[in-house]
């Protein structure tokens, strides 16, 4: 079983260019599924069929898992079994008839403009780490990149003169992202004053090409970025659950609220399908209040 899982995770990383976060989630979900099969005394992969998966999903429901979580686990199992079918390890395809649990659309968490400004002002720009942190926050908000795209950036990916960077998106597709003047200014300060100081901690610093560095002078991980964002979210007392992806949501929401074309935002976010981008067309409280005040005769 370990070999099958290892082969699949390698496939996700190499062929699908999946982020470390996605790979960890798949590994955890499939690990739970394997434990279930082991307790059931099922032979792997011979006993992998419709009934085994239905039994697992029913057990998850009985244990109180939310529909969204069950749907995510089913997606991981489907992807794994599709890989086994493709590689010739599994002949059964009855699992393809299992339907995904119906879940309501969950609106993405986002910050209002004033909340973003509070977050961007939180780091101490008098320290190397603070210079790095403000540059990270400004980069996230200015470009709308995914955290996996952010941490994969190399120094050579950046063109500050043009205010652009090339990121590697999902599926190994390159995308050009744009950087505003505040992001460029913070990046310049980080590159001139912050990064060289942090790089001193790395004995092989001359060969380190990563743009974002951790305290040891090596490439910052996606988990490290999440911790940085969580730190400043707590510092400025913003709502719980705000993550780097929430800044991406805020980027899209603020552009659309200011009148940006949906297809332009789709391109900036690197979405393949416009239906993925349409979730950002939700109405904010500020818009509702503005419409109410302008239209209601007794407002």
Coordinates of C-alpha atoms in Angstrom, one line a residue:
X1 CA 0.0 0.0 0.0
X2 CA 2.8 2.3 0.8
X3 CA 4.3 1.9 -2.7
X4 CA 1.0 2.6 -4.3
X5 CA 0.5 5.8 -2.3
X6 CA 4.1 6.9 -2.8
X7 CA 3.8 6.4 -6.5
X8 CA 0.6 8.4 -6.6
X9 CA 2.0 11.3 -4.5
X10 CA 5.0 11.4 -6.8
X11 CA 2.7 11.6 -9.7
X12 CA 0.8 14.5 -8.1
X13 CA 4.1 16.4 -7.5
X14 CA 5.9 15.7 -10.8
X15 CA 3.1 15.3 -13.4
X16 CA 0.3 17.5 -11.8
X17 CA 2.6 20.1 -10.2
X18 CA 0.4 19.9 -7.1
X19 CA 1.3 22.2 -4.2
X20 CA 2.9 20.7 -1.0
X21 CA -0.3 21.7 0.8
X22 CA -2.5 19.6 -1.6
X23 CA -0.1 16.6 -1.4
X24 CA -0.2 16.7 2.4
X25 CA -4.0 16.7 2.3
X26 CA -4.2 13.9 -0.1
X27 CA -1.8 11.8 1.9
X28 CA -3.8 12.4 5.1
X29 CA -7.1 11.6 3.5
X30 CA -5.8 8.5 1.7
X31 CA -4.0 7.4 4.9
X32 CA -7.3 7.5 6.7
X33 CA -8.9 5.4 3.9
X34 CA -6.1 2.8 4.1
X35 CA -6.6 2.5 7.9
X36 CA -10.3 1.8 7.3
X37 CA -9.5 -0.9 4.7
X38 CA -7.0 -2.5 7.0
X39 CA -9.6 -2.7 9.8
X40 CA -12.1 -4.2 7.4
X41 CA -9.6 -6.9 6.4
X42 CA -9.8 -5.8 2.8
X43 CA -7.2 -6.9 0.3
X44 CA -5.5 -4.1 -1.6
X45 CA -6.1 -3.2 -4.3
X46 CA -8.4 -6.2 -5.2
X47 CA -11.2 -5.3 -2.8
X48 CA -11.3 -1.6 -3.9
X49 CA -14.8 -1.2 -5.3
X50 CA -18.0 0.7 -5.0
X51 CA -19.2 -1.0 -1.8
X52 CA -15.9 -0.4 0.1
X53 CA -15.9 3.3 -0.7
X54 CA -19.6 3.7 0.1
X55 CA -19.0 2.0 3.5
X56 CA -16.1 4.4 4.2
X57 CA -18.1 7.4 3.3
X58 CA -21.0 6.2 5.5
X59 CA -18.6 5.8 8.4
X60 CA -17.3 9.3 7.9
X61 CA -20.9 10.6 8.0
X62 CA -21.7 8.6 11.2
X63 CA -18.6 10.1 12.9
X64 CA -20.0 13.6 12.2
X65 CA -17.8 14.8 9.4
X66 CA -19.2 17.7 7.4
X67 CA -20.3 17.1 3.8
X68 CA -17.5 19.4 2.5
X69 CA -14.9 17.3 4.3
X70 CA -16.4 14.0 3.0
X71 CA -16.5 15.4 -0.5
X72 CA -12.8 16.3 -0.2
X73 CA -11.9 12.8 0.9
X74 CA -13.9 11.3 -1.9
X75 CA -12.1 13.6 -4.4
X76 CA -8.7 12.3 -3.1
X77 CA -9.9 8.6 -3.3
X78 CA -11.2 9.2 -6.9
X79 CA -8.0 10.7 -8.0
X80 CA -6.0 7.9 -6.5
X81 CA -8.2 5.2 -8.1
X82 CA -8.1 6.9 -11.4
X83 CA -4.3 6.7 -11.2
X84 CA -4.5 3.0 -10.3
X85 CA -6.8 2.3 -13.3
X86 CA -4.5 4.2 -15.6
X87 CA -1.4 2.4 -14.4
X88 CA -3.2 -1.0 -14.7
X89 CA -3.1 -1.9 -11.0
X90 CA -6.9 -1.8 -10.7
X91 CA -9.5 -3.1 -13.2
X92 CA -12.7 -2.3 -11.3
X93 CA -14.4 1.0 -12.3
X94 CA -17.6 0.7 -10.3
X95 CA -16.4 3.5 -8.0
X96 CA -16.9 6.0 -10.8
X97 CA -20.7 5.8 -10.2
X98 CA -20.4 7.3 -6.6
X99 CA -21.9 10.8 -6.5
X100 CA -20.3 13.6 -4.6
X101 CA -22.3 14.8 -1.5
X102 CA -24.3 17.9 -2.3
X103 CA -22.8 20.9 -0.6
X104 CA -23.8 24.5 -0.6
X105 CA -21.5 27.1 -2.2
X106 CA -19.2 28.5 0.5
X107 CA -18.3 32.2 -0.1
X108 CA -14.6 32.8 0.3
X109 CA -13.4 34.7 3.3
X110 CA -12.0 38.1 2.3
X111 CA -10.9 41.3 4.0
X112 CA -12.3 44.8 3.4
X113 CA -9.9 47.4 2.1
X114 CA -9.3 49.1 5.5
X115 CA -8.6 45.6 7.0
X116 CA -6.0 44.9 4.3
X117 CA -4.3 48.2 5.0
X118 CA -4.2 47.4 8.8
X119 CA -2.6 44.1 7.9
X120 CA 0.0 45.6 5.6
X121 CA 1.0 48.1 8.2
X122 CA 1.5 45.5 10.9
X123 CA 5.1 44.3 10.3
X124 CA 8.1 46.1 11.9
X125 CA 10.0 47.3 8.8
X126 CA 13.0 48.2 11.0
X127 CA 14.1 44.5 11.1
X128 CA 15.2 42.1 8.2
X129 CA 12.3 39.7 9.0
X130 CA 9.8 42.6 9.1
X131 CA 11.0 43.9 5.8
X132 CA 10.5 40.4 4.4
X133 CA 7.0 40.1 5.9
X134 CA 5.7 43.4 4.6
X135 CA 7.1 42.5 1.2
X136 CA 5.3 39.1 1.3
X137 CA 2.0 40.7 2.4
X138 CA 2.3 43.4 -0.3
X139 CA 3.2 40.9 -2.9
X140 CA 0.2 38.6 -2.0
X141 CA -2.3 41.5 -2.2
X142 CA -0.8 43.2 -5.3
X143 CA -0.6 40.0 -7.4
X144 CA -3.3 37.7 -6.0
X145 CA -1.0 34.7 -6.2
X146 CA -1.5 31.4 -4.5
X147 CA 0.8 30.7 -1.6
X148 CA 2.4 27.7 -3.5
X149 CA 3.2 30.1 -6.3
X150 CA 4.7 32.7 -3.9
X151 CA 7.1 30.3 -2.2
X152 CA 8.3 28.8 -5.5
X153 CA 9.5 32.2 -6.8
X154 CA 13.1 32.6 -7.7
X155 CA 15.0 35.9 -7.7
X156 CA 15.3 35.7 -11.5
X157 CA 11.4 35.5 -11.7
X158 CA 11.2 39.1 -10.6
X159 CA 11.3 42.2 -12.8
X160 CA 10.9 45.2 -10.5
X161 CA 11.6 47.7 -13.3
X162 CA 8.5 46.5 -15.1
X163 CA 6.6 45.7 -12.0
X164 CA 6.1 42.1 -13.0
X165 CA 6.9 38.5 -11.9
X166 CA 6.5 35.1 -13.6
X167 CA 4.9 32.5 -11.4
X168 CA 4.4 28.8 -12.0
X169 CA 0.7 28.1 -11.6
X170 CA -1.3 24.9 -11.4
X171 CA -0.5 22.3 -14.0
X172 CA 2.9 23.8 -14.6
X173 CA 1.5 26.8 -16.5
X174 CA 3.5 30.0 -16.3
X175 CA 1.6 33.2 -15.6
X176 CA 2.7 36.9 -15.6
X177 CA 1.5 38.8 -12.5
X178 CA 1.6 42.5 -11.9
X179 CA 3.1 44.4 -8.9
X180 CA 1.8 47.8 -7.8
X181 CA 4.1 50.6 -6.6
X182 CA 3.7 49.7 -2.9
X183 CA 4.6 46.1 -3.6
X184 CA 7.6 47.2 -5.7
X185 CA 8.8 49.6 -3.0
X186 CA 8.6 47.0 -0.2
X187 CA 10.3 44.4 -2.4
X188 CA 13.2 46.7 -3.2
X189 CA 13.6 47.4 0.6
X190 CA 13.6 43.7 1.3
X191 CA 16.1 42.9 -1.5
X192 CA 18.5 45.6 -0.5
X193 CA 18.3 45.5 3.3
X194 CA 16.3 42.5 4.5
X195 CA 17.3 39.5 2.3
X196 CA 21.1 40.0 2.5
X197 CA 20.9 40.0 6.3
X198 CA 18.8 36.9 6.5
X199 CA 21.0 35.2 3.9
X200 CA 24.0 35.5 6.3
X201 CA 22.5 32.5 8.3
X202 CA 23.0 30.3 5.2
X203 CA 26.6 29.0 4.7
X204 CA 25.7 28.3 1.1
X205 CA 23.9 31.6 0.6
X206 CA 25.7 32.5 -2.6
X207 CA 23.9 29.6 -4.3
X208 CA 20.4 30.3 -2.8
X209 CA 18.1 31.5 -5.6
X210 CA 14.9 31.6 -3.7
X211 CA 13.2 35.0 -3.4
X212 CA 11.7 34.4 0.1
X213 CA 13.9 33.2 2.9
X214 CA 13.2 31.7 6.3
X215 CA 15.3 32.5 9.4
X216 CA 17.9 30.0 8.3
X217 CA 18.5 31.8 5.0
X218 CA 16.9 29.0 3.0
X219 CA 13.6 28.8 1.0
X220 CA 10.5 29.8 3.0
X221 CA 7.8 27.1 3.0
X222 CA 4.1 27.6 2.4
X223 CA 3.6 26.7 6.0
X224 CA 6.0 29.4 7.0
X225 CA 4.0 32.0 5.0
X226 CA 0.8 30.8 6.7
X227 CA 2.4 31.3 10.1
X228 CA 3.5 34.8 9.1
X229 CA 0.0 35.8 7.9
X230 CA -1.6 34.3 11.1
X231 CA 0.9 36.3 13.3
X232 CA -0.2 39.6 11.9
X233 CA -3.8 38.7 11.7
X234 CA -3.7 38.1 15.5
X235 CA -1.6 41.3 16.0
X236 CA -4.2 43.6 14.3
X237 CA -7.2 41.6 15.8
X238 CA -8.7 40.5 12.5
X239 CA -11.3 37.7 12.2
X240 CA -10.1 34.1 12.8
X241 CA -9.5 31.9 9.8
X242 CA -7.8 34.6 7.6
X243 CA -5.1 32.9 5.6
X244 CA -2.8 33.7 2.6
X245 CA -5.7 32.5 0.4
X246 CA -8.0 35.1 2.0
X247 CA -5.6 37.8 0.7
X248 CA -6.0 36.3 -2.8
X249 CA -9.8 36.4 -2.3
X250 CA -9.5 40.0 -1.2
X251 CA -7.4 40.8 -4.3
X252 CA -10.2 39.4 -6.6
X253 CA -13.1 40.9 -4.6
X254 CA -11.6 44.5 -4.6
X255 CA -10.8 44.4 -8.3
X256 CA -14.4 43.3 -9.2
X257 CA -15.9 45.8 -6.8
X258 CA -13.9 48.6 -8.5
X259 CA -15.4 47.5 -11.9
X260 CA -12.7 45.2 -13.3
X261 CA -13.9 42.8 -16.0
X262 CA -14.5 39.2 -14.8
X263 CA -12.4 37.7 -17.5
X264 CA -9.5 40.0 -16.7
X265 CA -9.7 38.9 -13.1
X266 CA -9.9 35.2 -14.3
X267 CA -6.6 35.7 -16.2
X268 CA -4.9 37.5 -13.2
X269 CA -5.9 34.6 -10.9
X270 CA -4.8 31.9 -13.3
X271 CA -8.3 30.2 -13.3
X272 CA -8.9 27.8 -16.1
X273 CA -12.7 28.1 -15.9
X274 CA -14.5 31.4 -15.4
X275 CA -17.0 29.6 -13.1
X276 CA -14.3 29.5 -10.5
X277 CA -13.9 33.2 -10.7
X278 CA -17.6 33.9 -10.5
X279 CA -17.7 33.0 -6.8
X280 CA -16.0 36.4 -6.2
X281 CA -19.0 38.4 -7.5
X282 CA -20.6 38.3 -4.1
X283 CA -21.9 41.6 -2.8
X284 CA -20.1 43.3 0.1
X285 CA -21.7 45.0 3.1
X286 CA -20.4 48.4 1.8
X287 CA -22.1 47.9 -1.6
X288 CA -25.4 46.8 0.0
X289 CA -25.4 49.9 2.3
X290 CA -24.5 52.2 -0.7
X291 CA -27.4 50.7 -2.8
X292 CA -29.8 51.0 0.2
X293 CA -28.9 54.6 0.9
X294 CA -29.2 55.6 -2.7
X295 CA -32.4 53.8 -3.5
X296 CA -34.6 53.7 -0.4
X297 CA -36.9 56.7 0.0
X298 CA -36.5 56.7 3.8
X299 CA -32.8 55.8 4.0

